Coordinates of C-alpha atoms in Angstrom, one line a residue:
M167 CA -17.0 -47.3 -119.6
G168 CA -13.9 -48.4 -117.7
T169 CA -15.9 -48.9 -114.5
C170 CA -18.1 -51.7 -116.0
W171 CA -15.6 -53.2 -118.5
G172 CA -14.5 -55.7 -115.9
D173 CA -17.8 -57.5 -116.5
I174 CA -16.8 -58.3 -120.1
S175 CA -14.6 -61.3 -120.9
E176 CA -14.4 -64.3 -123.1
G177 CA -17.1 -66.8 -122.3
V178 CA -19.7 -64.2 -121.3
R179 CA -23.1 -65.1 -122.8
V180 CA -25.4 -62.5 -124.4
E181 CA -28.7 -62.4 -126.4
V182 CA -28.3 -61.1 -129.9
P183 CA -30.4 -61.1 -133.1
N184 CA -30.4 -64.5 -134.9
T185 CA -29.5 -63.8 -138.5
D186 CA -29.5 -67.5 -139.5
C187 CA -33.3 -67.6 -139.6
S188 CA -36.0 -67.4 -142.3
L189 CA -38.7 -66.0 -140.0
P190 CA -40.2 -62.6 -141.1
T191 CA -39.9 -61.1 -137.6
K192 CA -36.7 -60.3 -135.7
V193 CA -35.8 -63.1 -133.4
F194 CA -32.9 -63.6 -131.0
W195 CA -30.5 -66.3 -129.8
I196 CA -27.8 -66.8 -127.2
A197 CA -24.2 -66.3 -128.2
G198 CA -20.9 -66.5 -126.3
I199 CA -17.9 -64.1 -126.6
V200 CA -15.1 -66.0 -128.3
K201 CA -12.6 -63.1 -128.6
L202 CA -12.5 -59.5 -127.5
A203 CA -10.9 -56.7 -129.4
G204 CA -11.5 -53.2 -128.0
Y205 CA -15.3 -52.6 -128.0
N206 CA -15.8 -55.4 -130.5
A207 CA -16.5 -59.1 -129.7
L208 CA -16.3 -62.1 -131.9
L209 CA -19.5 -64.0 -131.1
R210 CA -20.6 -67.6 -131.6
Y211 CA -24.2 -68.8 -131.4
E212 CA -24.8 -71.3 -128.6
G213 CA -25.0 -74.8 -129.9
F214 CA -22.3 -74.4 -132.6
E215 CA -19.6 -75.9 -130.3
N216 CA -16.3 -75.7 -132.2
D217 CA -17.9 -74.7 -135.5
S218 CA -16.8 -71.1 -136.3
S219 CA -18.6 -70.9 -139.7
L220 CA -21.2 -68.4 -138.5
D221 CA -19.0 -66.5 -136.0
F222 CA -19.6 -62.7 -136.3
W223 CA -18.2 -59.5 -134.9
C224 CA -20.4 -57.2 -132.9
N225 CA -19.9 -54.0 -130.9
V226 CA -20.5 -55.0 -127.3
C227 CA -22.0 -51.6 -126.5
G228 CA -24.3 -51.7 -129.5
S229 CA -28.1 -51.5 -129.1
D230 CA -28.6 -55.1 -130.4
I231 CA -26.6 -56.9 -127.6
H232 CA -28.4 -57.8 -124.3
P233 CA -27.8 -59.7 -121.1
V234 CA -29.3 -63.2 -120.9
G235 CA -32.9 -62.9 -119.7
W236 CA -33.6 -59.7 -121.7
C237 CA -35.8 -61.6 -124.2
A238 CA -37.9 -63.2 -121.4
T239 CA -38.5 -59.8 -119.8
S240 CA -39.1 -58.0 -123.1
G241 CA -41.3 -60.6 -124.7
K242 CA -38.9 -61.3 -127.5
P243 CA -38.6 -64.8 -129.0
L244 CA -35.5 -67.0 -128.6
V245 CA -35.1 -69.1 -131.8
P246 CA -32.1 -71.4 -132.5
P247 CA -30.2 -70.8 -135.7
R248 CA -31.5 -72.8 -138.7
T249 CA -28.1 -74.4 -139.3
I250 CA -28.3 -76.3 -136.0
Q251 CA -32.0 -76.5 -135.4
H252 CA -31.9 -80.3 -136.0
K253 CA -29.3 -80.9 -133.3
Y254 CA -31.7 -80.9 -130.3
T255 CA -35.4 -81.6 -129.8
N256 CA -35.5 -79.8 -126.4
W257 CA -33.7 -76.5 -126.8
K258 CA -35.1 -75.2 -123.5
A259 CA -33.4 -78.0 -121.6
F260 CA -30.2 -77.4 -123.6
L261 CA -30.1 -73.7 -122.7
V262 CA -30.8 -74.4 -119.0
K263 CA -27.9 -76.8 -118.9
R264 CA -25.5 -74.6 -120.8
L265 CA -26.4 -71.3 -119.1
T266 CA -26.3 -72.6 -115.5
G267 CA -23.5 -70.7 -113.8
A268 CA -22.5 -68.8 -117.0
K269 CA -21.7 -65.1 -116.8
T270 CA -23.7 -62.5 -118.7
L271 CA -23.7 -58.7 -119.0
P272 CA -24.9 -56.8 -115.9
P273 CA -28.7 -55.9 -116.2
D274 CA -27.8 -52.2 -116.2
F275 CA -25.1 -52.5 -118.8
S276 CA -26.9 -50.6 -121.6
Q277 CA -27.7 -47.8 -119.0
K278 CA -24.0 -47.6 -118.1
V279 CA -23.1 -47.3 -121.8
S280 CA -25.6 -44.6 -122.3
E281 CA -24.4 -42.7 -119.2
S282 CA -20.8 -43.0 -120.4
M283 CA -21.8 -41.2 -123.6
Q284 CA -23.2 -38.2 -121.8
Y285 CA -20.6 -35.4 -122.0
P286 CA -20.5 -32.3 -119.8
F287 CA -19.3 -30.0 -122.6
K288 CA -22.2 -28.4 -124.5
T289 CA -22.4 -26.5 -127.8
S290 CA -21.9 -22.7 -127.4
M291 CA -19.5 -23.0 -124.4
R292 CA -16.5 -20.7 -124.6
V293 CA -13.0 -22.0 -123.8
E294 CA -9.4 -21.0 -124.1
V295 CA -7.5 -23.1 -126.6
V296 CA -3.9 -23.0 -127.9
D297 CA -3.7 -20.9 -131.0
K298 CA -2.7 -23.3 -133.8
T299 CA -1.0 -20.4 -135.7
H300 CA 1.0 -19.2 -132.7
L301 CA 1.6 -22.0 -130.2
C302 CA 2.9 -19.5 -127.6
R303 CA -0.6 -18.1 -127.0
T304 CA -4.2 -19.1 -126.4
R305 CA -7.4 -17.6 -127.8
V306 CA -11.1 -17.9 -127.3
A307 CA -13.0 -20.6 -129.1
V308 CA -16.6 -21.9 -129.0
V309 CA -17.7 -25.5 -128.8
E310 CA -19.5 -26.1 -132.1
C311 CA -20.2 -29.8 -131.6
V312 CA -19.4 -32.8 -129.4
I313 CA -18.9 -36.3 -130.6
G314 CA -17.7 -39.0 -128.3
G315 CA -16.1 -36.4 -126.0
R316 CA -14.3 -34.9 -128.9
L317 CA -14.9 -31.2 -129.4
R318 CA -15.0 -29.2 -132.6
L319 CA -13.9 -25.7 -131.5
V320 CA -14.4 -22.7 -133.7
N321 CA -12.4 -19.5 -133.3
E322 CA -14.8 -17.0 -131.7
E323 CA -13.8 -14.4 -134.4
S324 CA -14.5 -16.8 -137.3
D325 CA -17.5 -15.4 -139.2
D326 CA -17.9 -18.5 -141.4
K327 CA -17.0 -21.0 -138.7
T328 CA -14.2 -22.6 -140.9
D329 CA -11.4 -21.7 -138.5
D330 CA -11.8 -24.7 -136.4
F331 CA -9.8 -27.1 -134.2
W332 CA -10.6 -30.6 -132.9
C333 CA -9.5 -31.9 -129.5
H334 CA -10.8 -34.1 -126.7
M335 CA -12.6 -32.5 -123.8
Y336 CA -9.7 -33.7 -121.5
S337 CA -7.0 -32.4 -123.8
P338 CA -4.2 -30.3 -122.2
L339 CA -4.7 -27.8 -125.0
I340 CA -7.9 -26.4 -123.7
H341 CA -8.6 -24.4 -120.5
H342 CA -11.3 -22.3 -118.8
I343 CA -11.8 -18.7 -119.7
G344 CA -9.3 -16.7 -117.5
W345 CA -6.7 -19.5 -117.3
S346 CA -4.1 -17.7 -119.3
R347 CA -4.2 -14.6 -117.2
S348 CA -4.1 -16.6 -114.0
I349 CA -0.8 -18.3 -114.9
G350 CA 0.9 -15.6 -116.9
H351 CA 0.4 -17.3 -120.4
R352 CA 0.2 -15.2 -123.5
F353 CA -3.4 -14.6 -124.7
K354 CA -4.8 -13.2 -128.0
R355 CA -7.5 -10.8 -127.1
S356 CA -10.6 -11.1 -129.2
D357 CA -11.8 -8.3 -131.4
I358 CA -15.2 -9.2 -130.2
T359 CA -15.8 -7.0 -127.2
K360 CA -18.8 -8.9 -125.8
K361 CA -20.0 -12.4 -125.8
Q362 CA -22.3 -13.4 -128.7
D363 CA -25.8 -14.3 -127.9
G364 CA -26.1 -17.8 -126.5
H365 CA -22.4 -18.2 -125.8
F366 CA -21.3 -18.9 -122.2
D367 CA -18.1 -19.7 -120.4
A368 CA -17.5 -23.4 -119.7
P369 CA -17.3 -24.0 -116.0
P370 CA -13.7 -24.5 -114.7
H371 CA -14.5 -27.8 -113.1
L372 CA -15.1 -29.5 -116.5
F373 CA -11.5 -29.3 -117.5
M374 CA -8.8 -31.9 -116.8
K375 CA -7.0 -31.2 -113.5
V376 CA -3.2 -31.2 -113.4
K377 CA -1.3 -32.4 -110.4
E378 CA -0.3 -29.8 -107.9
V379 CA 3.4 -29.2 -107.7
D380 CA 5.7 -27.6 -105.1
A381 CA 7.7 -25.0 -106.8
A382 CA 8.9 -23.5 -103.6
G383 CA 12.1 -25.6 -103.3
E384 CA 14.3 -26.7 -106.1
W385 CA 12.4 -26.0 -109.4
F386 CA 12.7 -25.5 -113.1
K387 CA 14.5 -22.3 -114.1
E388 CA 14.7 -20.4 -117.3
G389 CA 17.6 -21.6 -119.5
M390 CA 17.6 -25.2 -118.2
K391 CA 17.9 -27.9 -120.9
L392 CA 15.7 -30.9 -121.3
E393 CA 14.3 -33.2 -124.0
A394 CA 10.8 -32.7 -125.3
I395 CA 8.3 -34.0 -127.8
D396 CA 8.0 -31.4 -130.6
P397 CA 4.3 -30.4 -130.8
L398 CA 4.8 -29.6 -134.5
N399 CA 6.4 -32.9 -135.2
L400 CA 5.2 -35.6 -132.8
S401 CA 7.6 -38.2 -134.2
A402 CA 10.5 -36.3 -132.8
I403 CA 12.0 -35.9 -129.3
C404 CA 14.2 -32.8 -129.4
V405 CA 16.8 -30.8 -127.6
A406 CA 14.9 -28.1 -125.8
T407 CA 15.1 -25.2 -123.4
I408 CA 12.8 -23.8 -120.7
R409 CA 12.2 -20.3 -121.9
K410 CA 9.8 -19.1 -119.1
V411 CA 8.4 -20.4 -115.9
L412 CA 4.7 -19.7 -115.4
A413 CA 2.5 -20.2 -112.4
D414 CA 0.9 -23.4 -111.2
G415 CA 3.7 -25.6 -112.6
Y416 CA 3.4 -24.6 -116.2
L417 CA 6.5 -24.1 -118.4
M418 CA 7.1 -22.4 -121.8
I419 CA 9.5 -24.4 -123.8
G420 CA 11.4 -23.8 -127.1
I421 CA 13.0 -26.3 -129.5
D422 CA 16.7 -25.4 -129.7
G423 CA 17.8 -24.3 -133.2
S424 CA 14.2 -23.8 -134.4
E425 CA 12.9 -20.9 -132.4
A426 CA 11.4 -17.7 -133.8
A427 CA 13.1 -14.5 -132.5
D428 CA 9.8 -13.3 -130.9
G429 CA 9.2 -16.6 -129.1
S430 CA 6.0 -17.2 -131.1
D431 CA 6.7 -20.9 -131.4
W432 CA 7.3 -21.5 -127.7
F433 CA 4.8 -24.0 -126.3
C434 CA 3.4 -24.7 -122.9
Y435 CA 3.8 -28.0 -121.1
H436 CA 3.0 -28.7 -117.4
A437 CA 5.9 -29.8 -115.2
T438 CA 4.2 -33.2 -114.8
S439 CA 3.6 -33.6 -118.5
P440 CA 4.6 -37.0 -120.0
S441 CA 6.0 -35.1 -123.0
I442 CA 9.1 -33.7 -121.4
F443 CA 12.1 -35.7 -120.3
P444 CA 15.4 -35.2 -118.5
V445 CA 18.7 -34.9 -120.4
G446 CA 19.8 -38.3 -121.4
F447 CA 16.4 -39.9 -121.6
C448 CA 16.7 -40.7 -125.3
E449 CA 20.2 -42.1 -125.0
I450 CA 19.2 -44.4 -122.1
N451 CA 16.2 -45.7 -124.0
M452 CA 17.8 -45.9 -127.4
I453 CA 15.5 -43.3 -129.0
E454 CA 16.9 -41.0 -131.7
L455 CA 17.2 -37.5 -130.2
T456 CA 16.7 -34.7 -132.7
P457 CA 19.7 -32.2 -132.3
P458 CA 19.3 -28.5 -132.8
R459 CA 18.8 -27.5 -136.4
G460 CA 22.2 -26.5 -137.9
Y461 CA 24.2 -28.1 -135.1
A462 CA 27.3 -29.5 -136.8
K463 CA 29.0 -31.4 -134.1
L464 CA 27.5 -34.8 -134.6
P465 CA 26.9 -37.3 -133.1
F466 CA 25.2 -35.1 -130.6
K467 CA 26.6 -35.3 -127.1
W468 CA 24.8 -33.6 -124.2
F469 CA 28.0 -33.1 -122.2
D470 CA 29.6 -31.1 -125.0
Y471 CA 26.4 -29.2 -125.8
L472 CA 25.8 -28.1 -122.2
R473 CA 29.4 -26.9 -122.0
E474 CA 29.2 -25.0 -125.3
T475 CA 26.0 -23.3 -124.4
D476 CA 27.0 -22.6 -120.8
S477 CA 23.8 -24.2 -119.6
I478 CA 22.6 -26.8 -117.1
A479 CA 20.3 -29.7 -117.4
A480 CA 17.0 -29.6 -115.5
P481 CA 17.3 -31.8 -112.4
V482 CA 16.0 -35.4 -113.1
K483 CA 14.0 -35.4 -109.9
L484 CA 11.7 -32.7 -111.1
F485 CA 10.2 -34.8 -114.0
N486 CA 7.2 -37.1 -113.8
K487 CA 8.4 -40.6 -113.3
E488 CA 5.1 -42.3 -112.7
V489 CA 4.4 -45.3 -115.0
P490 CA 0.9 -46.7 -114.8
N491 CA 0.3 -50.4 -115.4
H492 CA -1.3 -49.5 -118.8
G493 CA -1.4 -53.0 -120.3
F494 CA -0.4 -51.9 -123.8
H495 CA 1.8 -54.3 -125.8
V496 CA 3.7 -53.9 -129.1
G497 CA 1.5 -55.0 -132.0
M498 CA -1.8 -54.0 -130.4
K499 CA -4.3 -52.3 -132.7
L500 CA -6.3 -49.3 -131.7
E501 CA -8.0 -46.1 -133.1
A502 CA -5.8 -43.1 -132.7
V503 CA -6.1 -39.4 -133.4
D504 CA -3.6 -38.0 -135.9
L505 CA -2.5 -35.2 -133.7
M506 CA -1.1 -33.3 -136.7
E507 CA -4.5 -33.3 -138.3
P508 CA -6.7 -33.8 -135.1
R509 CA -10.0 -34.1 -136.8
L510 CA -8.9 -37.5 -138.1
V511 CA -9.1 -40.7 -136.1
C512 CA -7.2 -43.5 -137.8
V513 CA -6.5 -47.3 -137.7
A514 CA -3.2 -47.5 -135.8
T515 CA -0.7 -49.9 -134.2
V516 CA 1.5 -49.7 -131.1
T517 CA 5.0 -50.3 -132.4
R518 CA 7.2 -49.4 -129.4
I519 CA 6.7 -48.8 -125.7
I520 CA 9.1 -46.8 -123.5
H521 CA 7.7 -46.8 -119.9
R522 CA 4.5 -44.8 -120.4
L523 CA 5.4 -43.5 -123.9
L524 CA 3.8 -45.3 -126.9
R525 CA 5.0 -45.1 -130.5
I526 CA 1.8 -45.0 -132.6
H527 CA 2.0 -46.0 -136.2
F528 CA -0.8 -45.2 -138.6
D529 CA -1.5 -48.3 -140.7
G530 CA -0.6 -47.9 -144.4
W531 CA 1.5 -44.8 -143.8
E532 CA 5.3 -44.3 -143.7
D533 CA 7.1 -44.5 -140.3
E534 CA 7.9 -40.8 -140.6
Y535 CA 4.3 -40.1 -139.7
D536 CA 4.5 -42.1 -136.4
Q537 CA 3.7 -40.1 -133.2
W538 CA 4.9 -40.4 -129.6
V539 CA 1.8 -40.5 -127.4
D540 CA 1.3 -41.0 -123.7
C541 CA -0.5 -44.2 -122.6
E542 CA -3.2 -42.1 -120.8
S543 CA -3.7 -39.8 -123.7
P544 CA -7.4 -38.9 -124.4
D545 CA -6.6 -39.3 -128.1
L546 CA -6.2 -43.1 -128.0
Y547 CA -9.3 -45.3 -128.3
P548 CA -10.2 -49.0 -128.3
V549 CA -11.1 -50.7 -131.6
G550 CA -14.8 -50.0 -132.2
W551 CA -14.8 -46.6 -130.5
C552 CA -15.6 -44.8 -133.8
Q553 CA -18.5 -47.2 -134.6
L554 CA -19.9 -46.7 -131.1
T555 CA -19.8 -42.9 -131.1
G556 CA -20.5 -42.3 -134.8
Y557 CA -17.2 -40.7 -135.4
P558 CA -15.7 -41.4 -138.9
L559 CA -12.7 -43.8 -138.8
Q560 CA -10.0 -43.3 -141.4
P561 CA -9.0 -46.7 -142.9
P562 CA -5.4 -47.6 -143.6
A563 CA -3.7 -45.5 -146.4
P564 CA -4.5 -46.6 -150.0
Q565 CA -1.2 -48.4 -150.6
C566 CA -2.3 -50.9 -148.0
K567 CA -5.2 -53.0 -149.1
F568 CA -8.4 -52.1 -147.2
L569 CA -8.7 -54.3 -144.1
S570 CA -11.9 -55.5 -142.6
C571 CA -12.4 -55.7 -138.9
Q572 CA -11.6 -59.4 -139.0
D573 CA -8.4 -58.8 -141.0
V574 CA -7.1 -56.2 -138.6
L575 CA -7.9 -58.3 -135.5
Q576 CA -6.8 -61.8 -136.5

């Protein structure tokens, strides 16, 4: 969708159903975009001028919104709304005058929308996914369904298909079959010795590519300290240690003070991941750093901790410092996955921005449920995404009165 979204802006004219009409058949009229909010547009029928009494919200990618000219080519009637029918005697001349030079949707817009909702992952494809019970390893899962690019994955060994996990097709948590072996990552072998009928391996080219890195020179080493988003508590950035260096730029990381003796809660981040930071990142950006559990010498000071643990900080130059011109601002509304319960997509607000890092607050919930998310995360969506794809949207929590689309966006 991003490739054709530049064609959408305030002032663009479209043809939409005319709901202010007593005719028994479905008729249409011209409307202009007054305001954009994600995939949703506030529309005003042509001829209402500054009167907003019949303004309405509509999903721009919906099936009932068309470029100007669609009615003429489709044989559909253009009928002015009943409220303003008396204003002009020659509506055709009015439209010619108003629409001359006006922008509308590209003629192939609906085709582009349709194409953007075709997803390469198919049901019955096999993938490797992080084991949610042991973060240090992956296991085989099968794509059970695809909605809006989000995959419901079911553990291949699950007989009743209840052992599932939701993620986006471009999530860093899924990989092609054989990925773990190729980089030296732990893998839970399946008790199933051969593929079940109809299951087939997802082709490697479907998965999100990571940037190539040069590990030949100065590189991350086991024991180096850093700061990392805790995958089990995404509201926290923690003191962490590189526990193992894998191939292709992947690192196994542990949260200091919280690690299991067998390393079962180590987790894998790529060296270019936006979820790892050099020592001092939190202090520089005035973010609370979570010290190791049980560490008594507070406030936490990196200089003292490095000396006490006889360790060194990972070199700053090894971290990803790219910051895209993402356009997010504090206060913006969006639809965001609750990554602690990834089947849920919720009404959310951007509450803080640190370079490419966004603090996502779930409307109606306490701040402790906030999550740090990268600006390019595949788990953030524009307002209206759920409606467009048919994915259920979780409204704000009950203690917050239910908000309509208009309430959220005004």
